[in-house]
Amino acid sequence: MRKLLLSLFMLFAAISSALAQELTVKSFKLAGSDLTAQTQPRKDLNNRNCAVVKVQFVG
């Protein structure tokens, strides 16, 4: 019984914390010195070059 209650509590805690995530974009800027798009190009489904968007998470 104790393991069941602990499991239910952990499941509830995991679900509630996953639903509580909210991110806000504080800035968006061009990194002119970043060469990732030139050194590691990627193609989309139409075989055209894609943009590179890097996300930095500070938390």
PDB file of N, CA and C in Angstrom:
ATOM      1  N   MET A   1       0.827  -1.195   0.000  1.00  0.00           N
ATOM      2  CA  MET A   1       0.000   0.000   0.000  1.00  0.00           C
ATOM      3  C   MET A   1       0.872   1.260   0.000  1.00  0.00           C
ATOM      4  N   ARG A   2       1.947   1.193   0.780  1.00  0.00           N
ATOM      5  CA  ARG A   2       2.838   2.353   0.867  1.00  0.00           C
ATOM      6  C   ARG A   2       3.521   2.624  -0.476  1.00  0.00           C
ATOM      7  N   LYS A   3       3.927   1.554  -1.167  1.00  0.00           N
ATOM      8  CA  LYS A   3       4.567   1.716  -2.477  1.00  0.00           C
ATOM      9  C   LYS A   3       3.589   2.281  -3.494  1.00  0.00           C
ATOM     10  N   LEU A   4       2.332   1.872  -3.414  1.00  0.00           N
ATOM     11  CA  LEU A   4       1.315   2.372  -4.328  1.00  0.00           C
ATOM     12  C   LEU A   4       1.097   3.866  -4.123  1.00  0.00           C
ATOM     13  N   LEU A   5       0.987   4.287  -2.873  1.00  0.00           N
ATOM     14  CA  LEU A   5       0.805   5.714  -2.583  1.00  0.00           C
ATOM     15  C   LEU A   5       2.014   6.528  -3.023  1.00  0.00           C
ATOM     16  N   LEU A   6       3.192   5.997  -2.786  1.00  0.00           N
ATOM     17  CA  LEU A   6       4.408   6.695  -3.209  1.00  0.00           C
ATOM     18  C   LEU A   6       4.469   6.791  -4.730  1.00  0.00           C
ATOM     19  N   SER A   7       4.094   5.727  -5.415  1.00  0.00           N
ATOM     20  CA  SER A   7       4.092   5.740  -6.880  1.00  0.00           C
ATOM     21  C   SER A   7       3.083   6.741  -7.422  1.00  0.00           C
ATOM     22  N   LEU A   8       1.889   6.786  -6.832  1.00  0.00           N
ATOM     23  CA  LEU A   8       0.882   7.751  -7.267  1.00  0.00           C
ATOM     24  C   LEU A   8       1.337   9.180  -7.014  1.00  0.00           C
ATOM     25  N   PHE A   9       1.972   9.412  -5.880  1.00  0.00           N
ATOM     26  CA  PHE A   9       2.481  10.748  -5.575  1.00  0.00           C
ATOM     27  C   PHE A   9       3.557  11.163  -6.567  1.00  0.00           C
ATOM     28  N   MET A  10       4.465  10.264  -6.872  1.00  0.00           N
ATOM     29  CA  MET A  10       5.538  10.575  -7.819  1.00  0.00           C
ATOM     30  C   MET A  10       4.968  10.825  -9.213  1.00  0.00           C
ATOM     31  N   LEU A  11       3.971  10.059  -9.614  1.00  0.00           N
ATOM     32  CA  LEU A  11       3.340  10.260 -10.910  1.00  0.00           C
ATOM     33  C   LEU A  11       2.654  11.617 -10.962  1.00  0.00           C
ATOM     34  N   PHE A  12       1.933  11.969  -9.916  1.00  0.00           N
ATOM     35  CA  PHE A  12       1.266  13.267  -9.852  1.00  0.00           C
ATOM     36  C   PHE A  12       2.284  14.407  -9.887  1.00  0.00           C
ATOM     37  N   ALA A  13       3.377  14.267  -9.148  1.00  0.00           N
ATOM     38  CA  ALA A  13       4.408  15.306  -9.124  1.00  0.00           C
ATOM     39  C   ALA A  13       5.055  15.468 -10.499  1.00  0.00           C
ATOM     40  N   ALA A  14       5.306  14.371 -11.184  1.00  0.00           N
ATOM     41  CA  ALA A  14       5.933  14.444 -12.508  1.00  0.00           C
ATOM     42  C   ALA A  14       5.002  15.091 -13.521  1.00  0.00           C
ATOM     43  N   ILE A  15       3.731  14.732 -13.487  1.00  0.00           N
ATOM     44  CA  ILE A  15       2.771  15.300 -14.439  1.00  0.00           C
ATOM     45  C   ILE A  15       2.556  16.780 -14.175  1.00  0.00           C
ATOM     46  N   SER A  16       2.399  17.159 -12.908  1.00  0.00           N
ATOM     47  CA  SER A  16       2.152  18.571 -12.604  1.00  0.00           C
ATOM     48  C   SER A  16       3.364  19.439 -12.930  1.00  0.00           C
ATOM     49  N   SER A  17       4.570  18.926 -12.723  1.00  0.00           N
ATOM     50  CA  SER A  17       5.746  19.729 -13.057  1.00  0.00           C
ATOM     51  C   SER A  17       5.930  19.836 -14.564  1.00  0.00           C
ATOM     52  N   ALA A  18       5.564  18.804 -15.304  1.00  0.00           N
ATOM     53  CA  ALA A  18       5.677  18.855 -16.765  1.00  0.00           C
ATOM     54  C   ALA A  18       4.676  19.833 -17.352  1.00  0.00           C
ATOM     55  N   LEU A  19       3.504  19.925 -16.783  1.00  0.00           N
ATOM     56  CA  LEU A  19       2.488  20.838 -17.287  1.00  0.00           C
ATOM     57  C   LEU A  19       2.754  22.276 -16.869  1.00  0.00           C
ATOM     58  N   ALA A  20       3.570  22.484 -15.860  1.00  0.00           N
ATOM     59  CA  ALA A  20       3.817  23.822 -15.340  1.00  0.00           C
ATOM     60  C   ALA A  20       4.938  24.548 -16.075  1.00  0.00           C
ATOM     61  N   GLN A  21       5.574  23.919 -17.040  1.00  0.00           N
ATOM     62  CA  GLN A  21       6.681  24.550 -17.745  1.00  0.00           C
ATOM     63  C   GLN A  21       6.172  25.633 -18.684  1.00  0.00           C
ATOM     64  N   GLU A  22       6.776  26.801 -18.586  1.00  0.00           N
ATOM     65  CA  GLU A  22       6.436  27.904 -19.474  1.00  0.00           C
ATOM     66  C   GLU A  22       7.709  28.689 -19.747  1.00  0.00           C
ATOM     67  N   LEU A  23       8.017  28.887 -20.992  1.00  0.00           N
ATOM     68  CA  LEU A  23       9.223  29.609 -21.379  1.00  0.00           C
ATOM     69  C   LEU A  23       8.837  30.917 -22.042  1.00  0.00           C
ATOM     70  N   THR A  24       9.640  31.936 -21.820  1.00  0.00           N
ATOM     71  CA  THR A  24       9.407  33.249 -22.399  1.00  0.00           C
ATOM     72  C   THR A  24      10.665  33.682 -23.136  1.00  0.00           C
ATOM     73  N   VAL A  25      10.510  34.172 -24.352  1.00  0.00           N
ATOM     74  CA  VAL A  25      11.640  34.683 -25.126  1.00  0.00           C
ATOM     75  C   VAL A  25      11.930  36.098 -24.649  1.00  0.00           C
ATOM     76  N   LYS A  26      13.138  36.299 -24.117  1.00  0.00           N
ATOM     77  CA  LYS A  26      13.513  37.624 -23.630  1.00  0.00           C
ATOM     78  C   LYS A  26      14.303  38.406 -24.661  1.00  0.00           C
ATOM     79  N   SER A  27      14.990  37.706 -25.545  1.00  0.00           N
ATOM     80  CA  SER A  27      15.721  38.405 -26.600  1.00  0.00           C
ATOM     81  C   SER A  27      15.917  37.456 -27.780  1.00  0.00           C
ATOM     82  N   PHE A  28      16.120  38.065 -28.936  1.00  0.00           N
ATOM     83  CA  PHE A  28      16.341  37.321 -30.173  1.00  0.00           C
ATOM     84  C   PHE A  28      17.316  38.147 -30.983  1.00  0.00           C
ATOM     85  N   LYS A  29      18.489  37.593 -31.284  1.00  0.00           N
ATOM     86  CA  LYS A  29      19.484  38.396 -31.996  1.00  0.00           C
ATOM     87  C   LYS A  29      20.254  37.540 -32.990  1.00  0.00           C
ATOM     88  N   LEU A  30      20.826  38.199 -33.954  1.00  0.00           N
ATOM     89  CA  LEU A  30      21.643  37.556 -34.970  1.00  0.00           C
ATOM     90  C   LEU A  30      23.074  37.448 -34.461  1.00  0.00           C
ATOM     91  N   ALA A  31      23.623  36.260 -34.508  1.00  0.00           N
ATOM     92  CA  ALA A  31      25.016  36.050 -34.122  1.00  0.00           C
ATOM     93  C   ALA A  31      25.842  36.030 -35.406  1.00  0.00           C
ATOM     94  N   GLY A  32      26.372  37.169 -35.781  1.00  0.00           N
ATOM     95  CA  GLY A  32      27.098  37.303 -37.038  1.00  0.00           C
ATOM     96  C   GLY A  32      28.374  36.497 -37.111  1.00  0.00           C
ATOM     97  N   SER A  33      28.979  36.200 -35.970  1.00  0.00           N
ATOM     98  CA  SER A  33      30.243  35.468 -35.979  1.00  0.00           C
ATOM     99  C   SER A  33      30.055  33.952 -35.883  1.00  0.00           C
ATOM    100  N   ASP A  34      28.818  33.480 -35.766  1.00  0.00           N
ATOM    101  CA  ASP A  34      28.554  32.044 -35.668  1.00  0.00           C
ATOM    102  C   ASP A  34      28.599  31.423 -37.066  1.00  0.00           C
ATOM    103  N   LEU A  35      29.461  30.453 -37.255  1.00  0.00           N
ATOM    104  CA  LEU A  35      29.655  29.829 -38.566  1.00  0.00           C
ATOM    105  C   LEU A  35      28.994  28.453 -38.677  1.00  0.00           C
ATOM    106  N   THR A  36      28.114  28.114 -37.759  1.00  0.00           N
ATOM    107  CA  THR A  36      27.500  26.786 -37.758  1.00  0.00           C
ATOM    108  C   THR A  36      26.741  26.508 -39.045  1.00  0.00           C
ATOM    109  N   ALA A  37      26.000  27.484 -39.543  1.00  0.00           N
ATOM    110  CA  ALA A  37      25.211  27.274 -40.762  1.00  0.00           C
ATOM    111  C   ALA A  37      26.104  27.039 -41.974  1.00  0.00           C
ATOM    112  N   GLN A  38      27.302  27.597 -41.964  1.00  0.00           N
ATOM    113  CA  GLN A  38      28.208  27.412 -43.098  1.00  0.00           C
ATOM    114  C   GLN A  38      29.015  26.127 -42.978  1.00  0.00           C
ATOM    115  N   THR A  39      29.389  25.754 -41.763  1.00  0.00           N
ATOM    116  CA  THR A  39      30.223  24.566 -41.585  1.00  0.00           C
ATOM    117  C   THR A  39      29.414  23.280 -41.486  1.00  0.00           C
ATOM    118  N   GLN A  40      28.152  23.369 -41.049  1.00  0.00           N
ATOM    119  CA  GLN A  40      27.296  22.189 -40.910  1.00  0.00           C
ATOM    120  C   GLN A  40      25.926  22.463 -41.528  1.00  0.00           C
ATOM    121  N   PRO A  41      25.848  22.626 -42.841  1.00  0.00           N
ATOM    122  CA  PRO A  41      24.562  22.967 -43.466  1.00  0.00           C
ATOM    123  C   PRO A  41      23.565  21.817 -43.375  1.00  0.00           C
ATOM    124  N   ARG A  42      22.296  22.172 -43.269  1.00  0.00           N
ATOM    125  CA  ARG A  42      21.200  21.195 -43.241  1.00  0.00           C
ATOM    126  C   ARG A  42      20.216  21.530 -44.349  1.00  0.00           C
ATOM    127  N   LYS A  43      19.538  20.529 -44.847  1.00  0.00           N
ATOM    128  CA  LYS A  43      18.539  20.715 -45.901  1.00  0.00           C
ATOM    129  C   LYS A  43      17.152  20.412 -45.332  1.00  0.00           C
ATOM    130  N   ASP A  44      16.135  21.113 -45.859  1.00  0.00           N
ATOM    131  CA  ASP A  44      14.763  20.821 -45.465  1.00  0.00           C
ATOM    132  C   ASP A  44      14.181  19.764 -46.398  1.00  0.00           C
ATOM    133  N   LEU A  45      12.887  19.511 -46.302  1.00  0.00           N
ATOM    134  CA  LEU A  45      12.255  18.482 -47.131  1.00  0.00           C
ATOM    135  C   LEU A  45      12.231  18.847 -48.605  1.00  0.00           C
ATOM    136  N   ASN A  46      12.383  20.131 -48.924  1.00  0.00           N
ATOM    137  CA  ASN A  46      12.426  20.582 -50.313  1.00  0.00           C
ATOM    138  C   ASN A  46      13.854  20.701 -50.834  1.00  0.00           C
ATOM    139  N   ASN A  47      14.801  20.167 -50.075  1.00  0.00           N
ATOM    140  CA  ASN A  47      16.219  20.176 -50.422  1.00  0.00           C
ATOM    141  C   ASN A  47      16.788  21.588 -50.515  1.00  0.00           C
ATOM    142  N   ARG A  48      16.278  22.473 -49.671  1.00  0.00           N
ATOM    143  CA  ARG A  48      16.794  23.843 -49.591  1.00  0.00           C
ATOM    144  C   ARG A  48      17.478  24.027 -48.242  1.00  0.00           C
ATOM    145  N   ASN A  49      18.446  24.939 -48.190  1.00  0.00           N
ATOM    146  CA  ASN A  49      19.141  25.184 -46.933  1.00  0.00           C
ATOM    147  C   ASN A  49      18.186  25.720 -45.874  1.00  0.00           C
ATOM    148  N   CYS A  50      18.375  25.260 -44.646  1.00  0.00           N
ATOM    149  CA  CYS A  50      17.545  25.678 -43.512  1.00  0.00           C
ATOM    150  C   CYS A  50      18.267  26.746 -42.701  1.00  0.00           C
ATOM    151  N   ALA A  51      17.508  27.458 -41.910  1.00  0.00           N
ATOM    152  CA  ALA A  51      18.079  28.397 -40.953  1.00  0.00           C
ATOM    153  C   ALA A  51      18.493  27.633 -39.698  1.00  0.00           C
ATOM    154  N   VAL A  52      19.434  28.185 -38.968  1.00  0.00           N
ATOM    155  CA  VAL A  52      19.855  27.605 -37.697  1.00  0.00           C
ATOM    156  C   VAL A  52      19.346  28.513 -36.587  1.00  0.00           C
ATOM    157  N   VAL A  53      18.587  27.941 -35.677  1.00  0.00           N
ATOM    158  CA  VAL A  53      18.099  28.681 -34.517  1.00  0.00           C
ATOM    159  C   VAL A  53      18.672  27.998 -33.287  1.00  0.00           C
ATOM    160  N   LYS A  54      19.483  28.715 -32.540  1.00  0.00           N
ATOM    161  CA  LYS A  54      20.073  28.173 -31.323  1.00  0.00           C
ATOM    162  C   LYS A  54      19.334  28.758 -30.131  1.00  0.00           C
ATOM    163  N   VAL A  55      18.993  27.899 -29.200  1.00  0.00           N
ATOM    164  CA  VAL A  55      18.257  28.315 -28.012  1.00  0.00           C
ATOM    165  C   VAL A  55      19.174  28.167 -26.812  1.00  0.00           C
ATOM    166  N   GLN A  56      19.289  29.228 -26.037  1.00  0.00           N
ATOM    167  CA  GLN A  56      20.081  29.187 -24.815  1.00  0.00           C
ATOM    168  C   GLN A  56      19.120  29.281 -23.644  1.00  0.00           C
ATOM    169  N   PHE A  57      19.125  28.261 -22.817  1.00  0.00           N
ATOM    170  CA  PHE A  57      18.237  28.217 -21.661  1.00  0.00           C
ATOM    171  C   PHE A  57      19.049  28.523 -20.416  1.00  0.00           C
ATOM    172  N   VAL A  58      18.675  29.573 -19.716  1.00  0.00           N
ATOM    173  CA  VAL A  58      19.341  29.942 -18.471  1.00  0.00           C
ATOM    174  C   VAL A  58      18.324  29.751 -17.363  1.00  0.00           C
ATOM    175  N   GLY A  59      18.601  28.877 -16.466  1.00  0.00           N
ATOM    176  CA  GLY A  59      17.596  28.622 -15.448  1.00  0.00           C
ATOM    177  C   GLY A  59      18.217  28.249 -14.193  1.00  0.00           C
TER     178      GLY A  59
END
